[in-house]
Coordinates of C-alpha atoms (C1' of nucleotides) in Angstrom, one line a residue:
Chain A
M1 CA 112.5 179.5 121.6
K2 CA 115.2 180.7 119.4
R3 CA 116.6 177.3 119.1
R4 CA 113.3 175.8 118.1
R5 CA 112.8 178.6 115.5
R6 CA 116.2 178.0 114.0
F7 CA 115.5 174.4 113.8
S8 CA 112.2 174.8 112.0
D9 CA 113.7 177.4 109.6
V10 CA 116.4 174.9 108.6
L11 CA 113.9 172.1 108.4
S12 CA 111.6 173.9 106.0
R13 CA 114.5 175.0 104.0
L14 CA 115.6 171.4 103.5
K15 CA 112.1 170.3 102.7
A16 CA 111.6 173.1 100.2
A17 CA 114.8 172.0 98.5
G18 CA 113.5 168.4 98.3
L19 CA 116.2 167.1 100.6
R20 CA 115.3 164.6 103.3
P21 CA 116.0 166.2 106.6
T22 CA 118.4 163.8 108.2
R23 CA 120.2 164.4 111.4
Q24 CA 123.4 165.2 109.7
R25 CA 121.9 167.6 107.1
L26 CA 119.9 169.4 109.8
A27 CA 123.0 169.8 111.9
L28 CA 125.2 171.0 109.1
A29 CA 122.5 173.3 107.8
E30 CA 122.1 174.9 111.2
L31 CA 125.9 175.5 111.4
L32 CA 125.9 176.9 107.9
F33 CA 122.7 179.0 107.6
V34 CA 122.3 180.4 111.1
G35 CA 124.2 183.6 111.6
G36 CA 125.0 185.3 108.3
D37 CA 126.9 184.4 105.2
R38 CA 129.7 181.9 105.5
H39 CA 132.5 180.6 103.3
V40 CA 133.7 177.1 104.2
T41 CA 135.8 174.4 102.9
A42 CA 134.7 170.8 103.4
E43 CA 137.5 170.1 105.8
A44 CA 136.8 173.2 107.8
L45 CA 133.2 172.5 108.2
Y46 CA 134.0 168.9 109.1
V47 CA 136.3 170.1 111.9
E48 CA 133.7 172.6 113.1
A49 CA 131.0 170.0 113.1
R50 CA 133.1 167.6 115.2
A51 CA 133.9 170.3 117.6
A52 CA 130.2 170.9 118.0
D53 CA 129.6 167.3 118.7
I54 CA 127.9 166.6 115.5
R55 CA 128.6 163.0 114.5
V56 CA 129.3 163.1 110.8
S57 CA 131.9 161.8 108.4
L58 CA 134.0 163.8 106.1
A59 CA 132.5 162.0 103.1
T60 CA 129.0 163.1 104.3
V61 CA 130.2 166.7 104.6
Y62 CA 131.3 166.6 101.0
N63 CA 128.1 165.0 99.9
T64 CA 126.0 167.4 101.8
L65 CA 127.8 170.5 100.5
H66 CA 127.3 169.3 97.0
Q67 CA 123.7 168.5 97.6
F68 CA 123.1 171.9 99.1
T69 CA 124.8 173.4 96.1
S70 CA 122.8 171.5 93.6
A71 CA 119.7 172.4 95.4
G72 CA 120.6 176.1 95.1
L73 CA 121.1 176.7 98.8
M74 CA 124.8 177.3 98.4
R75 CA 127.3 178.2 95.8
E76 CA 130.7 176.8 95.1
V77 CA 133.5 179.4 94.7
V78 CA 136.7 178.4 92.9
V79 CA 139.5 180.7 93.9
D80 CA 142.2 178.4 95.2
P81 CA 143.9 175.7 93.2
G82 CA 143.3 172.4 95.0
R83 CA 140.6 173.5 97.4
S84 CA 136.9 174.3 97.1
Y85 CA 135.0 176.9 99.0
F86 CA 131.3 176.8 99.5
D87 CA 129.3 180.0 100.1
T88 CA 126.1 180.1 102.0
N89 CA 125.1 183.2 100.0
S90 CA 123.7 181.8 96.8
S91 CA 122.5 185.1 95.4
D92 CA 124.4 187.0 92.7
H93 CA 127.5 188.6 94.2
H94 CA 131.3 188.7 94.1
H95 CA 134.3 188.1 96.3
F96 CA 137.4 189.5 97.8
F97 CA 139.9 186.7 98.3
F98 CA 142.7 187.3 100.8
E99 CA 145.6 185.3 99.3
E100 CA 147.7 185.0 102.4
S101 CA 145.0 183.9 104.8
G102 CA 142.7 182.1 102.3
V103 CA 139.7 184.1 103.6
L104 CA 136.8 184.9 101.3
R105 CA 134.6 188.0 101.8
D106 CA 131.4 188.9 99.9
I107 CA 131.1 191.9 97.7
P108 CA 127.4 192.7 97.1
G109 CA 126.3 192.0 93.6
E110 CA 124.7 195.4 93.2
S111 CA 127.8 197.3 94.1
V112 CA 129.7 196.1 91.1
S113 CA 128.9 196.9 87.5
L114 CA 130.4 195.2 84.5
H115 CA 130.5 196.6 81.0
G116 CA 131.8 195.4 77.7
V117 CA 131.6 191.6 78.3
P118 CA 131.5 190.2 74.8
P119 CA 128.4 188.1 74.0
P120 CA 129.0 184.4 74.4
P121 CA 129.3 182.3 71.2
P122 CA 126.2 181.1 69.5
G123 CA 124.6 178.1 71.1
T124 CA 125.9 179.1 74.5
A125 CA 124.6 181.3 77.3
I126 CA 126.2 182.8 80.3
S127 CA 125.5 180.8 83.4
R128 CA 127.3 183.0 85.8
V129 CA 129.9 185.8 86.0
D130 CA 132.4 185.6 88.8
V131 CA 134.4 188.6 89.8
I132 CA 137.2 187.7 92.2
V133 CA 139.2 190.5 93.7
R134 CA 142.5 189.1 94.9
V135 CA 144.0 191.0 97.7
R136 CA 147.4 190.8 99.4
N137 CA 148.9 192.3 102.5
T138 CA 150.8 195.5 101.9
Q139 CA 153.4 194.9 104.6
R140 CA 156.3 192.5 104.4
S141 CA 155.2 188.9 104.9
D142 CA 158.5 187.1 104.4
Chain B
M1 CA 165.2 180.3 59.6
K2 CA 161.9 180.5 61.3
R3 CA 162.9 177.7 63.6
R4 CA 166.1 179.4 64.6
R5 CA 164.2 182.6 65.2
R6 CA 161.7 181.0 67.5
F7 CA 164.5 179.3 69.4
S8 CA 166.4 182.5 70.1
D9 CA 163.2 184.3 71.0
V10 CA 162.4 181.7 73.6
L11 CA 166.0 181.6 74.7
S12 CA 166.2 185.3 75.4
R13 CA 162.8 185.1 77.1
L14 CA 164.1 182.6 79.6
K15 CA 167.3 184.4 80.1
A16 CA 165.5 187.6 80.7
A17 CA 163.4 185.9 83.3
G18 CA 166.5 184.6 85.0
L19 CA 165.7 181.0 84.2
R20 CA 168.5 178.7 83.1
P21 CA 167.7 177.6 79.6
T22 CA 167.6 173.9 80.0
R23 CA 166.6 171.5 77.2
Q24 CA 163.2 170.9 78.9
R25 CA 162.4 174.5 79.6
L26 CA 163.4 175.5 76.1
A27 CA 161.2 172.8 74.5
L28 CA 158.2 173.6 76.7
A29 CA 158.6 177.3 76.2
E30 CA 158.6 176.8 72.5
L31 CA 155.4 174.8 72.7
L32 CA 153.8 177.4 74.9
F33 CA 154.9 180.7 73.5
V34 CA 155.0 180.1 69.8
G35 CA 151.7 180.6 68.1
G36 CA 149.4 182.7 70.1
D37 CA 147.8 182.6 73.5
R38 CA 147.3 179.2 75.1
H39 CA 145.6 177.8 78.1
V40 CA 147.0 174.5 79.3
T41 CA 146.8 172.1 82.2
A42 CA 149.9 170.4 83.4
E43 CA 148.7 167.1 82.2
A44 CA 147.7 168.3 78.8
L45 CA 151.0 170.0 78.3
Y46 CA 152.8 166.8 79.4
V47 CA 150.9 164.8 76.8
E48 CA 151.5 167.3 74.1
A49 CA 155.2 167.4 74.9
R50 CA 155.5 163.6 74.8
A51 CA 153.7 163.6 71.5
A52 CA 156.3 166.1 70.2
D53 CA 159.1 163.8 71.3
I54 CA 160.2 166.0 74.1
R55 CA 161.6 163.9 76.9
V56 CA 160.3 165.4 80.0
S57 CA 158.6 164.1 83.2
L58 CA 155.2 165.3 84.5
A59 CA 156.9 166.6 87.7
T60 CA 159.1 168.8 85.6
V61 CA 156.1 170.1 83.6
Y62 CA 154.5 171.1 86.9
N63 CA 157.7 172.7 88.1
T64 CA 158.3 174.5 84.9
L65 CA 154.8 175.9 84.7
H66 CA 155.1 177.2 88.2
Q67 CA 158.6 178.7 87.5
F68 CA 157.2 180.4 84.4
T69 CA 154.3 181.7 86.4
S70 CA 156.6 183.0 89.2
A71 CA 158.8 184.6 86.5
G72 CA 155.7 186.5 85.1
L73 CA 155.8 184.6 81.8
M74 CA 152.5 183.0 82.5
R75 CA 149.5 183.2 84.7
E76 CA 147.6 180.7 86.7
V77 CA 143.8 180.7 86.2
V78 CA 141.6 179.0 88.7
V79 CA 138.2 178.1 87.3
D80 CA 137.8 174.4 87.8
P81 CA 137.8 172.7 91.2
G82 CA 140.6 170.2 91.2
R83 CA 142.5 171.4 88.1
S84 CA 144.8 174.3 87.4
Y85 CA 145.0 176.1 84.1
F86 CA 148.1 178.1 83.0
D87 CA 147.7 180.9 80.6
T88 CA 150.5 182.1 78.3
N89 CA 149.0 185.5 78.2
S90 CA 150.2 187.1 81.4
S91 CA 148.8 190.6 80.7
D92 CA 145.7 191.9 82.3
H93 CA 142.6 190.2 80.8
H94 CA 139.7 188.0 81.6
H95 CA 138.1 184.7 80.5
F96 CA 135.3 182.8 79.2
F97 CA 135.1 179.4 80.7
F98 CA 133.1 176.7 78.8
E99 CA 131.9 174.5 81.6
E100 CA 131.0 171.5 79.5
S101 CA 134.3 171.3 77.5
G102 CA 136.6 172.8 80.0
V103 CA 137.9 175.3 77.4
L104 CA 139.1 178.7 78.4
R105 CA 139.1 181.7 76.1
D106 CA 140.6 185.1 76.6
I107 CA 138.5 188.3 76.9
P108 CA 140.8 191.3 76.3
G109 CA 141.3 193.4 79.4
E110 CA 140.4 196.6 77.7
S111 CA 137.0 195.4 76.5
V112 CA 135.7 194.9 80.0
S113 CA 135.2 197.7 82.5
L114 CA 134.4 197.3 86.2
H115 CA 132.9 199.8 88.4
G116 CA 132.0 199.9 92.1
V117 CA 134.5 197.5 93.4
P118 CA 134.9 198.4 97.1
P119 CA 138.3 199.5 98.3
P120 CA 140.3 196.6 99.9
P121 CA 140.7 196.8 103.7
P122 CA 143.5 198.9 105.1
G123 CA 146.9 197.2 105.0
T124 CA 145.9 195.3 101.8
A125 CA 146.1 196.0 98.1
I126 CA 144.4 194.5 95.1
S127 CA 146.8 192.1 93.4
R128 CA 144.5 191.1 90.6
V129 CA 140.9 191.1 89.6
D130 CA 139.7 188.1 87.8
V131 CA 136.5 188.1 85.8
I132 CA 135.3 184.7 84.8
V133 CA 132.3 184.4 82.5
R134 CA 131.0 180.9 82.8
V135 CA 129.2 179.7 79.7
R136 CA 127.1 176.7 79.0
N137 CA 125.7 175.1 75.9
T138 CA 122.1 176.2 75.2
Q139 CA 121.0 172.9 73.7
R140 CA 120.3 169.7 75.6
S141 CA 123.4 168.0 76.7
D142 CA 122.0 165.1 78.8
Chain C
dG1 C1' 183.9 171.2 89.4
dT2 C1' 179.6 173.1 91.5
dG3 C1' 175.2 174.3 92.1
dA4 C1' 170.9 174.2 89.5
dT5 C1' 167.7 171.0 87.3
dT6 C1' 165.6 166.7 86.2
dG7 C1' 163.4 162.1 86.6
dC8 C1' 161.3 158.8 89.0
dA9 C1' 158.8 157.0 92.5
dA10 C1' 156.8 157.7 96.7
dA11 C1' 154.2 160.8 99.4
dT12 C1' 150.5 164.1 100.2
dC13 C1' 146.2 166.3 99.8
dT14 C1' 141.6 166.8 98.3
dT15 C1' 137.7 164.7 96.8
dT16 C1' 135.0 160.6 95.2
dT17 C1' 133.3 155.9 95.4
dG18 C1' 131.7 151.1 96.9
dC19 C1' 129.2 148.8 100.0
dA20 C1' 127.2 147.2 104.2
dC21 C1' 124.5 149.5 107.7
dT22 C1' 121.0 152.8 109.5
dA23 C1' 117.3 155.8 109.3
dA24 C1' 113.4 158.4 107.1
dA25 C1' 108.9 158.0 105.0
Chain D
dT1 C1' 108.9 147.8 104.3
dT2 C1' 111.3 150.4 100.9
dT3 C1' 114.4 153.7 99.5
dA4 C1' 117.4 157.4 100.6
dG5 C1' 121.3 158.5 103.4
dT6 C1' 125.5 157.6 106.1
dG7 C1' 130.1 155.9 107.6
dC8 C1' 134.2 153.9 106.7
dA9 C1' 137.9 152.6 104.2
dA10 C1' 139.7 152.2 99.9
dA11 C1' 140.3 154.5 95.4
dA12 C1' 141.1 158.2 92.4
dG13 C1' 143.0 162.5 90.8
dA14 C1' 146.0 166.3 91.0
dT15 C1' 150.1 168.0 92.7
dT16 C1' 154.4 168.0 95.5
dT17 C1' 158.6 166.1 97.3
dG18 C1' 163.1 163.5 98.3
dC19 C1' 167.0 162.2 96.4
dA20 C1' 170.4 160.3 93.2
dA21 C1' 171.7 161.2 88.5
dT22 C1' 172.5 164.8 85.0
dC23 C1' 173.3 169.2 82.9
dA24 C1' 174.5 174.3 82.4
dC25 C1' 177.9 177.5 83.4

DNA sequence: GTGATTGCAAATCTTTTGCACTAAA
DNA sequence: TTTAGTGCAAAAGATTTGCAATCAC
């Protein structure tokens, strides 16, 4: 009953987040949350969903990713001008970004330590610290 | 002769970067590089240039910012989905990003120290590490 | 002159929105 | 029912591109 287990996991996850478990949200959540951490763009998830015979529109994919993000189930990662990535790992961690391929990879939050960040100005508080390690291929690429 | 000094500084800067010193590039460079570190979006620089009676198109502002960036005179900072910032400080440093206002502020590179970043995969090298400290207002804003 | 640069408008790309339709509670 | 969610197509931004006109060398 793996399939049923997955389904109910995802179902309770949506319920816990206060999101109505619609067919599209359930299907997208299953793609996203089953099988480890993922980093997707809206377009990529849309293509993947279609390939998996999930009937959903691109607009709904965008809406859903933002709803999941607002609900704390995902995190938006900004690394590429003109394209947003969404990360199924919403805990505190950092990223490698492979500039040539556009691939994002997690760096566990505990492994990195930061010192010397100045305090934020009065009246403000740090909401998040992003560390993005941009990586490029060593060998010729042109 | 402050004005003349600024002009020749900017002129040699462009020449050193191998960029033909056209009227538009000179004028934009003067806006950008005179008077401290700046963080601009293409649109904002365009508006500023027009206000300063610099006759330039938005397309040229985009082109120029990218040329300056390729030449190492500036740096592109990605913090906001759907909008690019360009930073006149191209040396190694980090940023505060004020989420409500969209303002970016430098954090000197020396003040922050990072430990524990895993080595990049074989065949790749770190091209840059960005630390972005996202900040929000403490008081109500809704 | 000659090739690089610019301006303009059109094109492209990503993301958002309006609204009639459908589905969950 | 009643309200939230969805699909579609259109709209909105940001950025890029094609090409004729213009400028630097």
